[in-house]
Amino acid sequence: MIPKLIRAAIRQTLILLGLAGIPSLLTVVFDWKWQAPTEFVELSALQTERQMADLLWVDVRDPERFEQGHVRGAITFEETTPEPALDRLRTEWKPGRGIIVYGEGSGSERAVRVGRLLKREFHTQNVLLLKGGWAAWPRERGIEGIPQTVSPQ
Amino acid sequence: MNPLRLLLRTLVSGLFIVAGLLKLRDADLTLIAVYQYQLMSWESAGVLAATLPWIEIAGGVGIWISKVRLGGATLCLGLTALFIVALGSAVARDLDVSCGCFGTSDLHVTALKRLGEDIGLLVLCVGLWRSELHRLRAQLQFEADTV
C-alpha cells in the first residue's frame, strides 16, 4: 500500500509540475527577465567625483543599520513611514538632479520598490539603483555614522 | 466532506494561488525578490522567477482536482519547505530581505516574521498532506476490497 501511495504522490506531483511547466516555458522563452533591471548602476560607472556629489543618495536599509554607517550625506528612507524622507528629498531635489538608491546588498528588493516610488513622486526617470548596494560601497570614500565594530586597539 | 479538510484546502490553496498571482502581476519585483536571497545568478533567478508562480498556482489549483489532490498538497508542502530553507538561510546570513512572498503587499513583513508565518503554513500543509494521504489510502483500500 505505501509504495502505491508514494508512487501516486510522485505521479500526481509530476503531472502538476508538467502543467506548470507549459506557461513557465512560455514565460522563459518570450518574457525572460534574465538580467538585472537597467536602473542598476555600478559604482565605477559614476565616473567623476562631481557626478557622485551631484547625486542624492537614498539609503533604504533599516534605520539601525543606517545609524551604524552610511554613504556620506545619504538620506534614510523607511518604506513604512516614507514621509520624512520624502519631505527632505523634496527640499533637496531639483529637476535634472539624479537620485541613487541603495539597499543592503545586491539586488535589494526594497531599493527597487523605493526607486519606483521616487520615480512616481518626482516624475523623473533619473533614479538609479546602486549595484551591490551598501556592501559595494568602498569604505575609503567616506562613511557617516557609528562604526559597526570598534577595534580593541 | 470533512469540514476541517475543506478548511485546510481552502486556506492552503487560497494562499498559494494568491501568492502566485501576485508574483505574476509584478515579474520584475519577483525576479529581484528571488535574487536578493543571493543563492543564484541573475539568469537562474530569472528562470526561477518565471517558474515559481506557476508552480504555486498549479499546487493551489491541484488541491481541488480529485485526480491530483495529493500531488497538489505535496507541491504546496515542498514549496513551503523550500521557502523556509531560503528564508532561514537569509536570516542566518543576516541578509536584509523583505520576503517578496506576496508581491508588494508584504513590504512591512520582515524575513524573521515571515519565517514564523511559513512555519505555521508548513504545519497546515503537513495537516493537509496527511489528510489527502489518508483519503487516497482509503480509496485504494476500497478499490482493492471491491476487486
XYZ file of N, CA and C in Angstrom, chain B:
441
model
N -18.397 16.024 3.275
C -16.937 16.195 3.338
C -16.523 16.684 4.728
N -15.370 16.204 5.166
C -14.826 16.615 6.450
C -14.597 18.144 6.434
N -15.255 18.889 7.359
C -15.133 20.359 7.329
C -13.703 20.853 7.590
N -12.973 20.105 8.408
C -11.592 20.512 8.696
C -10.730 20.403 7.432
N -10.964 19.310 6.683
C -10.219 19.112 5.436
C -10.547 20.219 4.438
N -11.838 20.561 4.400
C -12.285 21.619 3.483
C -11.630 22.959 3.851
N -11.580 23.222 5.161
C -10.966 24.472 5.637
C -9.477 24.507 5.285
N -8.804 23.360 5.501
C -7.371 23.269 5.188
C -7.129 23.510 3.696
N -7.946 22.851 2.879
C -7.801 23.023 1.419
C -7.989 24.476 1.024
N -9.041 25.088 1.568
C -9.342 26.480 1.210
C -8.190 27.395 1.609
N -7.707 27.211 2.842
C -6.632 28.081 3.343
C -5.362 27.930 2.511
N -4.923 26.684 2.380
C -3.643 26.429 1.705
C -3.736 26.800 0.221
N -4.785 26.353 -0.446
C -4.862 26.645 -1.888
C -5.028 28.142 -2.118
N -5.830 28.797 -1.275
C -6.017 30.244 -1.404
C -4.696 30.987 -1.288
N -3.914 30.609 -0.280
C -2.619 31.281 -0.071
C -1.698 31.095 -1.273
N -1.641 29.872 -1.784
C -0.716 29.609 -2.892
C -1.181 30.273 -4.191
N -2.480 30.239 -4.448
C -2.967 30.853 -5.689
C -2.749 32.367 -5.632
N -3.074 32.991 -4.504
C -2.894 34.441 -4.377
C -1.404 34.805 -4.502
N -0.545 34.042 -3.809
C 0.897 34.324 -3.864
C 1.406 34.217 -5.303
N 0.944 33.191 -6.020
C 1.368 33.005 -7.411
C 0.897 34.141 -8.307
N -0.369 34.528 -8.142
C -0.911 35.601 -8.991
C -0.206 36.937 -8.719
N 0.071 37.194 -7.446
C 0.761 38.455 -7.118
C 2.164 38.481 -7.715
N 2.815 37.339 -7.722
C 4.169 37.272 -8.305
C 4.096 37.475 -9.818
N 3.069 36.902 -10.443
C 2.935 37.064 -11.897
C 2.644 38.519 -12.266
N 1.899 39.195 -11.381
C 1.499 40.581 -11.662
C 2.710 41.513 -11.738
N 3.744 41.189 -10.954
C 4.919 42.055 -10.934
C 6.180 41.212 -11.129
N 6.443 40.870 -12.398
C 7.542 39.947 -12.705
C 8.911 40.518 -12.309
N 9.095 41.828 -12.503
C 10.392 42.447 -12.167
C 10.709 42.281 -10.686
N 9.692 42.584 -9.897
C 9.901 42.524 -8.453
C 10.083 41.077 -7.985
N 9.418 40.159 -8.664
C 9.589 38.739 -8.324
C 11.031 38.321 -8.577
N 11.573 38.798 -9.700
C 12.968 38.481 -10.021
C 13.916 39.020 -8.939
N 13.686 40.277 -8.559
C 14.529 40.867 -7.507
C 14.345 40.097 -6.200
N 13.081 39.754 -5.919
C 12.794 39.043 -4.666
C 13.536 37.715 -4.617
N 13.628 37.045 -5.763
C 14.357 35.766 -5.800
C 15.860 36.029 -5.688
N 16.322 37.038 -6.434
C 17.770 37.288 -6.497
C 18.340 37.762 -5.154
N 17.523 38.534 -4.409
C 18.044 39.137 -3.181
C 18.470 38.099 -2.131
N 18.024 36.856 -2.298
C 18.464 35.818 -1.361
C 19.917 35.411 -1.611
N 20.451 35.889 -2.732
C 21.858 35.660 -3.077
C 22.231 34.176 -3.067
N 21.333 33.387 -3.641
C 21.588 31.945 -3.717
C 21.908 31.519 -5.142
N 21.724 32.440 -6.102
C 21.936 32.076 -7.516
C 22.215 33.316 -8.357
N 22.602 33.057 -9.617
C 22.905 34.161 -10.532
C 21.603 34.802 -11.028
N 21.748 35.961 -11.698
C 20.567 36.628 -12.260
C 19.836 35.700 -13.222
N 20.607 34.973 -14.046
C 19.999 34.107 -15.054
C 19.139 33.020 -14.394
N 19.723 32.374 -13.384
C 18.978 31.317 -12.690
C 17.785 31.912 -11.954
N 17.993 33.085 -11.352
C 16.881 33.743 -10.643
C 15.757 34.069 -11.627
N 16.134 34.437 -12.868
C 15.142 34.738 -13.892
C 14.287 33.526 -14.213
N 14.947 32.368 -14.335
C 14.208 31.130 -14.643
C 13.286 30.773 -13.466
N 13.833 30.875 -12.265
C 13.027 30.526 -11.086
C 11.848 31.494 -10.935
N 12.106 32.787 -11.177
C 11.040 33.790 -11.032
C 9.932 33.565 -12.064
N 10.313 33.019 -13.236
C 9.303 32.755 -14.269
C 8.526 31.481 -13.969
N 9.146 30.562 -13.229
C 8.558 29.244 -12.994
C 7.757 29.170 -11.693
N 8.338 29.779 -10.644
C 7.773 29.645 -9.299
C 6.283 30.004 -9.209
N 5.841 31.152 -9.779
C 4.420 31.495 -9.635
C 3.489 30.441 -10.230
N 3.900 29.848 -11.359
C 3.054 28.834 -12.000
C 3.010 27.562 -11.179
N 4.126 27.224 -10.531
C 4.134 26.023 -9.672
C 3.218 26.263 -8.466
N 3.279 27.485 -7.920
C 2.407 27.800 -6.778
C 0.934 27.673 -7.174
N 0.616 28.223 -8.351
C -0.777 28.168 -8.812
C -1.189 26.716 -9.083
N -0.285 25.948 -9.720
C -0.588 24.530 -10.004
C -0.854 23.776 -8.702
N -0.033 24.037 -7.684
C -0.221 23.381 -6.381
C -1.564 23.764 -5.772
N -1.856 25.070 -5.795
C -3.094 25.575 -5.197
C -4.325 25.057 -5.909
N -4.283 25.003 -7.238
C -5.437 24.520 -8.019
C -5.546 22.992 -7.900
N -4.375 22.324 -7.914
C -4.343 20.866 -7.850
C -5.046 20.305 -6.621
N -5.009 21.066 -5.523
C -5.652 20.612 -4.282
C -7.157 20.369 -4.493
N -7.739 21.051 -5.469
C -9.183 20.943 -5.699
C -9.534 19.902 -6.777
N -8.525 19.336 -7.430
C -8.817 18.361 -8.501
C -8.583 16.956 -7.951
N -9.638 16.145 -7.935
C -9.565 14.868 -7.210
C -8.434 13.962 -7.711
N -8.147 13.993 -9.012
C -7.116 13.109 -9.568
C -5.697 13.471 -9.132
N -5.496 14.731 -8.768
C -4.117 15.158 -8.422
C -4.068 15.859 -7.056
N -5.044 15.559 -6.221
C -5.151 16.252 -4.928
C -3.902 16.055 -4.064
N -3.443 14.803 -4.009
C -2.260 14.532 -3.181
C -1.034 15.229 -3.783
N -0.975 15.266 -5.107
C 0.133 15.956 -5.775
C 0.130 17.446 -5.451
N -1.063 18.032 -5.449
C -1.189 19.461 -5.100
C -0.706 19.714 -3.683
N -1.143 18.845 -2.769
C -0.726 19.004 -1.365
C 0.782 18.801 -1.235
N 1.327 17.853 -2.018
C 2.784 17.594 -1.968
C 3.556 18.815 -2.473
N 3.059 19.399 -3.574
C 3.730 20.591 -4.121
C 3.726 21.727 -3.105
N 2.563 21.972 -2.497
C 2.458 23.063 -1.525
C 3.391 22.821 -0.338
N 3.427 21.578 0.097
C 4.306 21.226 1.223
C 5.771 21.438 0.834
N 6.134 20.955 -0.361
C 7.522 21.094 -0.820
C 7.921 22.554 -0.975
N 7.026 23.351 -1.550
C 7.343 24.772 -1.745
C 7.511 25.480 -0.405
N 6.625 25.159 0.543
C 6.730 25.813 1.862
C 8.065 25.450 2.520
N 8.434 24.172 2.408
C 9.721 23.752 2.990
C 10.870 24.501 2.322
N 10.756 24.670 1.008
C 11.793 25.388 0.251
C 11.884 26.857 0.706
N 10.717 27.489 0.899
C 10.706 28.886 1.348
C 11.352 29.008 2.725
N 11.068 28.035 3.590
C 11.627 28.084 4.946
C 13.148 27.978 4.892
N 13.634 27.086 4.032
C 15.098 26.924 3.907
C 15.714 28.234 3.384
N 15.086 28.823 2.347
C 15.629 30.055 1.753
C 15.591 31.205 2.761
N 14.456 31.357 3.450
C 14.339 32.436 4.434
C 15.293 32.204 5.611
N 15.367 30.945 6.041
C 16.267 30.603 7.142
C 17.708 30.929 6.792
N 18.086 30.630 5.553
C 19.470 30.907 5.155
C 19.695 32.423 5.085
N 18.660 33.179 4.660
C 18.804 34.640 4.609
C 18.950 35.214 6.012
N 18.156 34.694 6.939
C 18.230 35.171 8.327
C 19.601 34.805 8.907
N 20.046 33.579 8.618
C 21.344 33.127 9.144
C 22.486 33.972 8.594
N 22.361 34.416 7.345
C 23.430 35.228 6.734
C 23.228 36.716 7.004
N 22.216 37.047 7.822
C 21.922 38.432 8.200
C 21.629 39.291 6.967
N 20.945 38.701 6.000
C 20.579 39.470 4.811
C 19.352 40.307 5.115
N 19.331 41.495 4.542
C 18.214 42.411 4.762
C 17.166 42.162 3.673
N 16.485 41.022 3.758
C 15.497 40.712 2.725
C 14.093 40.966 3.271
N 13.201 41.346 2.365
C 11.828 41.605 2.799
C 10.886 40.616 2.123
N 11.264 39.364 2.153
C 10.438 38.232 1.724
C 10.039 38.255 0.255
N 9.054 39.091 -0.116
C 8.594 39.074 -1.504
C 7.637 37.934 -1.803
N 7.169 37.288 -0.740
C 6.285 36.140 -0.929
C 4.944 36.555 -1.534
N 4.466 37.733 -1.184
C 3.169 38.188 -1.679
C 3.316 39.501 -2.439
N 4.240 39.545 -3.358
C 4.444 40.739 -4.179
C 4.761 41.954 -3.331
N 4.138 43.104 -3.651
C 4.434 44.334 -2.925
C 3.570 44.480 -1.681
N 2.655 43.529 -1.479
C 1.719 43.714 -0.377
C 2.319 43.378 0.984
N 3.515 42.794 0.990
C 4.066 42.384 2.285
C 5.357 43.113 2.619
N 5.428 44.388 2.225
C 6.691 45.080 2.439
C 6.966 45.393 3.902
N 5.940 45.288 4.740
C 6.175 45.565 6.165
C 6.654 44.319 6.913
N 6.647 43.189 6.213
C 6.949 41.940 6.886
C 8.433 41.610 6.751
N 9.071 41.428 7.888
C 10.500 41.111 7.848
C 10.679 39.614 7.606
N 11.904 39.265 7.228
C 12.183 37.859 6.918
C 11.923 36.971 8.134
N 12.297 37.476 9.311
C 12.146 36.663 10.524
C 10.665 36.402 10.816
N 9.841 37.449 10.640
C 8.405 37.298 10.894
C 7.806 36.345 9.857
N 8.243 36.504 8.610
C 7.716 35.647 7.548
C 8.132 34.194 7.784
N 9.323 34.026 8.361
C 9.796 32.672 8.670
C 8.841 32.009 9.657
N 8.417 32.774 10.665
C 7.454 32.255 11.643
C 6.143 31.899 10.962
N 5.682 32.776 10.066
C 4.421 32.517 9.357
C 4.541 31.287 8.465
N 5.708 31.148 7.827
C 5.912 29.992 6.940
C 5.914 28.690 7.724
N 6.430 28.748 8.947
C 6.415 27.533 9.774
C 4.957 27.177 10.106
N 4.141 28.213 10.353
C 2.706 27.986 10.561
C 2.069 27.366 9.324
N 2.456 27.894 8.146
C 1.912 27.370 6.888
C 2.359 25.923 6.667
N 3.596 25.639 7.098
C 4.109 24.272 6.957
C 3.245 23.291 7.769
N 2.854 23.740 8.966
C 2.004 22.884 9.811
C 0.677 22.609 9.080
N 0.103 23.658 8.479
C -1.150 23.486 7.725
C -0.943 22.527 6.551
N 0.179 22.712 5.843
C 0.458 21.875 4.665
C 0.651 20.419 5.066
N 1.344 20.205 6.184
C 1.556 18.823 6.649
C 0.197 18.208 6.991
N -0.657 19.003 7.656
C -2.002 18.527 8.006
C -2.784 18.151 6.761
N -2.733 19.004 5.752
C -3.466 18.748 4.509
C -2.902 17.525 3.787
N -1.573 17.453 3.746
C -0.917 16.340 3.057
C -1.306 15.003 3.687
N -1.266 14.976 5.024
C -1.638 13.737 5.728
C -3.093 13.388 5.474
N -3.914 14.419 5.474
C -5.348 14.189 5.252
C -5.597 13.629 3.845
N -4.891 14.176 2.858
C -5.061 13.689 1.482
C -4.487 12.285 1.323
N -3.420 12.015 2.060
C -2.809 10.679 2.023
C -3.789 9.639 2.575
N -4.428 9.995 3.685
C -5.413 9.085 4.285
C -6.584 8.865 3.327
N -7.001 9.933 2.674
C -8.133 9.845 1.739
C -7.792 8.881 0.594
N -6.580 9.047 0.046
C -6.164 8.202 -1.075
C -5.991 6.749 -0.628
N -5.459 6.594 0.583
C -5.266 5.224 1.110
C -6.632 4.525 1.232
N -7.597 5.255 1.775
C -8.942 4.687 1.929
C -9.527 4.330 0.559
N -9.258 5.204 -0.403
C -9.776 4.982 -1.762
C -9.147 3.729 -2.378
N -7.835 3.609 -2.228
C -7.123 2.443 -2.782
C -7.569 1.161 -2.084
N -7.771 1.262 -0.761
C -8.223 0.122 0.020
C -9.596 -0.338 -0.462
N -10.462 0.652 -0.706
C -11.820 0.359 -1.177
C -11.770 -0.338 -2.536
N -10.900 0.192 -3.415
C -10.759 -0.405 -4.756
C -10.236 -1.837 -4.666
N -9.257 -2.051 -3.760
C -8.679 -3.388 -3.592
C -9.731 -4.355 -3.055
N -10.544 -3.875 -2.094
C -11.575 -4.722 -1.497
C -12.651 -5.103 -2.515
N -13.029 -4.157 -3.352
C -14.091 -4.426 -4.322
C -13.616 -5.366 -5.431
N -12.296 -5.307 -5.727
C -11.737 -6.231 -6.728
C -11.657 -7.615 -6.088
